[in-house]
Coordinates of C-alpha atoms in Angstrom, one line a residue:
M1 CA 111.1 107.0 86.2
Q2 CA 113.8 108.1 88.7
I3 CA 111.8 110.0 91.3
A4 CA 113.2 111.9 94.3
I5 CA 111.0 112.3 97.4
V6 CA 112.1 114.7 100.1
G7 CA 110.8 113.5 103.5
A8 CA 110.8 110.1 105.0
G9 CA 107.9 110.6 107.4
I10 CA 104.5 109.1 106.5
G11 CA 103.7 110.6 103.1
G12 CA 107.1 110.1 101.6
P13 CA 107.5 106.3 102.2
T14 CA 103.9 105.7 101.3
L15 CA 104.4 107.4 98.0
A16 CA 107.7 105.5 97.5
Y17 CA 105.8 102.2 98.1
W18 CA 103.3 102.9 95.4
L19 CA 105.8 104.3 92.9
S20 CA 107.9 101.2 93.3
H21 CA 104.8 99.0 93.0
Y22 CA 104.1 100.5 89.6
G23 CA 107.7 100.1 88.4
H24 CA 109.3 103.4 89.2
Q25 CA 112.6 103.9 91.1
P26 CA 112.0 106.2 94.1
T27 CA 114.8 107.8 96.2
L28 CA 113.9 109.2 99.7
I29 CA 115.9 112.2 100.9
E30 CA 115.7 112.7 104.7
K31 CA 117.5 115.4 106.7
A32 CA 117.4 113.3 110.0
P33 CA 120.1 110.7 110.5
R34 CA 117.5 108.0 110.9
L35 CA 113.8 107.5 111.0
R36 CA 112.2 110.0 113.4
T37 CA 110.5 108.4 116.4
D38 CA 108.7 111.5 117.7
G39 CA 105.2 112.8 117.0
Y40 CA 101.8 112.5 118.6
V41 CA 99.2 109.8 118.3
V42 CA 97.4 109.6 115.0
D43 CA 93.8 108.5 114.8
F44 CA 93.9 106.2 111.7
W45 CA 90.8 105.6 109.8
G46 CA 89.0 106.4 106.5
D47 CA 91.0 106.8 103.3
G48 CA 94.3 106.3 105.1
Y49 CA 93.1 103.0 106.6
T50 CA 92.0 101.9 103.1
V51 CA 95.5 102.6 101.7
A52 CA 97.0 100.7 104.6
E53 CA 94.8 97.7 103.9
R54 CA 95.9 97.7 100.2
M55 CA 99.5 97.8 101.5
G56 CA 98.9 94.8 103.8
L57 CA 99.8 96.8 106.9
T58 CA 96.7 96.8 109.1
A59 CA 97.7 93.9 111.3
D60 CA 100.9 95.7 112.2
L61 CA 99.0 98.9 112.8
H62 CA 96.7 97.3 115.3
A63 CA 99.5 95.5 117.0
A64 CA 101.4 98.7 117.6
G65 CA 98.4 100.9 118.2
Y66 CA 95.7 101.5 120.8
A67 CA 92.0 101.0 121.0
I68 CA 91.1 104.4 122.5
R69 CA 87.9 104.1 124.7
E70 CA 86.9 107.7 125.2
V71 CA 87.3 111.3 124.3
R72 CA 86.7 113.3 127.4
L73 CA 86.2 117.1 127.5
V74 CA 87.1 118.7 130.8
D75 CA 87.1 122.1 132.4
R76 CA 90.1 123.9 133.9
N77 CA 89.7 121.8 137.1
S78 CA 89.6 118.5 135.2
R79 CA 85.9 118.0 135.7
R80 CA 84.1 116.3 132.9
V81 CA 81.9 118.6 130.8
G82 CA 81.4 116.5 127.7
G83 CA 82.8 113.9 125.4
F84 CA 81.9 110.6 123.7
S85 CA 82.8 107.0 123.5
A86 CA 85.3 106.1 120.8
E87 CA 83.4 102.8 120.4
L88 CA 80.9 104.9 118.3
F89 CA 83.6 105.4 115.7
R90 CA 84.7 101.8 115.9
R91 CA 81.2 100.5 115.3
G92 CA 80.5 103.0 112.6
L93 CA 83.7 102.1 110.8
D94 CA 83.3 98.3 111.2
G95 CA 86.5 98.2 113.4
R96 CA 88.6 100.0 110.8
F97 CA 89.9 102.5 113.3
V98 CA 93.1 102.5 115.4
S99 CA 95.1 105.1 117.2
I100 CA 98.9 104.8 116.8
P101 CA 101.9 106.9 117.6
R102 CA 103.2 108.7 114.6
G103 CA 106.7 107.3 114.9
D104 CA 105.4 103.7 114.9
L105 CA 103.2 104.4 111.9
A106 CA 106.1 105.9 110.0
A107 CA 108.3 102.9 110.9
I108 CA 105.8 100.4 109.7
I109 CA 105.3 102.1 106.4
Y110 CA 109.1 102.6 105.9
G111 CA 109.6 98.9 106.7
S112 CA 107.4 98.0 103.7
I113 CA 109.8 99.8 101.2
E114 CA 113.2 99.8 103.0
Q115 CA 114.5 97.1 100.6
R116 CA 112.9 98.6 97.5
A117 CA 113.8 102.3 97.7
E118 CA 117.1 104.1 98.1
T119 CA 117.2 106.4 101.2
L120 CA 119.7 109.2 101.7
F121 CA 119.7 110.0 105.5
R122 CA 121.4 113.1 106.9
E123 CA 120.8 114.8 103.6
S124 CA 118.6 117.7 102.3
V125 CA 118.1 119.6 99.1
S126 CA 119.9 122.9 98.8
A127 CA 118.9 123.9 95.3
V128 CA 116.6 122.8 92.4
A129 CA 117.1 123.4 88.7
Q130 CA 114.6 122.2 86.2
D131 CA 114.6 121.9 82.4
D132 CA 112.4 120.2 79.8
S133 CA 113.9 116.8 80.4
D134 CA 114.6 116.4 84.1
V135 CA 115.3 118.2 87.4
R136 CA 118.8 118.6 89.0
V137 CA 118.8 118.4 92.7
A138 CA 121.8 119.9 94.6
L139 CA 122.4 118.1 97.9
E140 CA 123.4 119.9 101.1
R141 CA 126.3 117.6 101.8
G142 CA 127.8 118.1 98.3
G143 CA 127.1 116.8 94.8
S144 CA 123.9 116.7 92.9
R145 CA 121.6 114.1 91.3
R146 CA 119.3 114.2 88.3
F147 CA 115.8 112.9 88.5
D148 CA 112.8 112.7 86.3
L149 CA 110.6 114.2 89.0
L150 CA 111.0 115.8 92.4
I151 CA 108.3 115.6 95.1
G152 CA 108.3 117.4 98.3
A153 CA 106.9 115.4 101.2
G154 CA 108.6 117.3 104.0
G155 CA 105.5 118.3 106.0
I156 CA 104.3 121.7 107.0
H157 CA 107.7 123.4 106.7
S158 CA 108.7 121.7 103.5
P159 CA 112.1 122.8 102.3
V160 CA 111.2 121.9 98.7
R161 CA 108.2 124.2 98.8
D162 CA 110.5 127.1 99.9
L163 CA 112.9 126.3 97.1
V164 CA 110.3 126.0 94.4
F165 CA 107.7 128.6 95.4
G166 CA 109.5 131.0 97.8
P167 CA 109.7 131.5 101.5
E168 CA 107.0 130.2 103.7
F169 CA 106.1 133.5 105.3
E170 CA 104.8 134.7 101.9
F171 CA 102.1 132.1 102.0
A172 CA 101.5 131.1 105.6
R173 CA 98.5 132.8 107.4
D174 CA 98.0 132.7 111.1
L175 CA 94.4 131.7 111.8
G176 CA 94.7 132.5 115.5
Y177 CA 94.3 128.9 116.8
R178 CA 96.7 127.2 119.2
V179 CA 96.8 123.5 119.9
A180 CA 99.1 121.7 122.3
A181 CA 99.2 117.9 122.7
F182 CA 101.4 115.6 124.8
E183 CA 101.6 112.2 126.5
A184 CA 101.8 112.0 130.3
E185 CA 103.1 108.8 131.9
G186 CA 102.5 107.6 135.4
Y187 CA 100.0 110.2 136.5
R188 CA 97.4 109.3 139.2
P189 CA 94.5 108.7 139.1
R190 CA 95.1 107.2 135.7
D191 CA 92.5 106.6 133.0
E192 CA 93.9 104.3 130.4
L193 CA 93.0 104.8 126.8
V194 CA 91.3 108.1 127.3
Y195 CA 91.9 111.4 125.4
L196 CA 91.5 114.4 127.7
A197 CA 90.9 117.8 126.1
Y198 CA 90.5 121.2 127.7
T199 CA 89.3 123.8 125.2
M200 CA 88.5 127.5 125.1
P201 CA 87.9 129.7 122.0
G202 CA 91.0 129.5 119.8
R203 CA 92.9 127.3 122.3
M204 CA 93.1 123.5 123.0
V205 CA 95.3 121.3 125.1

């Protein structure tokens, strides 16, 4: 089958790998001009780690990732009020646990299918028309393509979801929680390989 996958982050290339593995022909459609390098650190374990093992990627993940030592909860003055050792996770998971920047994770996955799947960078889907035999995908930069199947893997603000089901505001519900995450380089005193979290009801940084 000819299958279009919109989004070349983590889910899209992973899906492309397995579709190609089973004899299909995936095409990735990505709005960005190249692979995105941004994104926060991902704690990688469980089912995702099992999939990476089956793809033969775990050595690369550990080489690019971090062995986080501690999750530390602090108050507004940075005084420790709780937390736990990440070694508890590591032991409980038999070492099948690594923290890795999202951009590095995406690049490792994409590298496994780069030669086996067509990728259209700087491109997005502007319209979708489906009939009983296939789906016609209109492309933002002009022209259209026919596929047997169209899959949206564009993340939380998926353009394909909007096109197929309607605008996001009709379905999104604000649950009242706010989370901010960032990396800080060169601060002192420095605690390597420690997550710091300051939390109050409905808010976390």
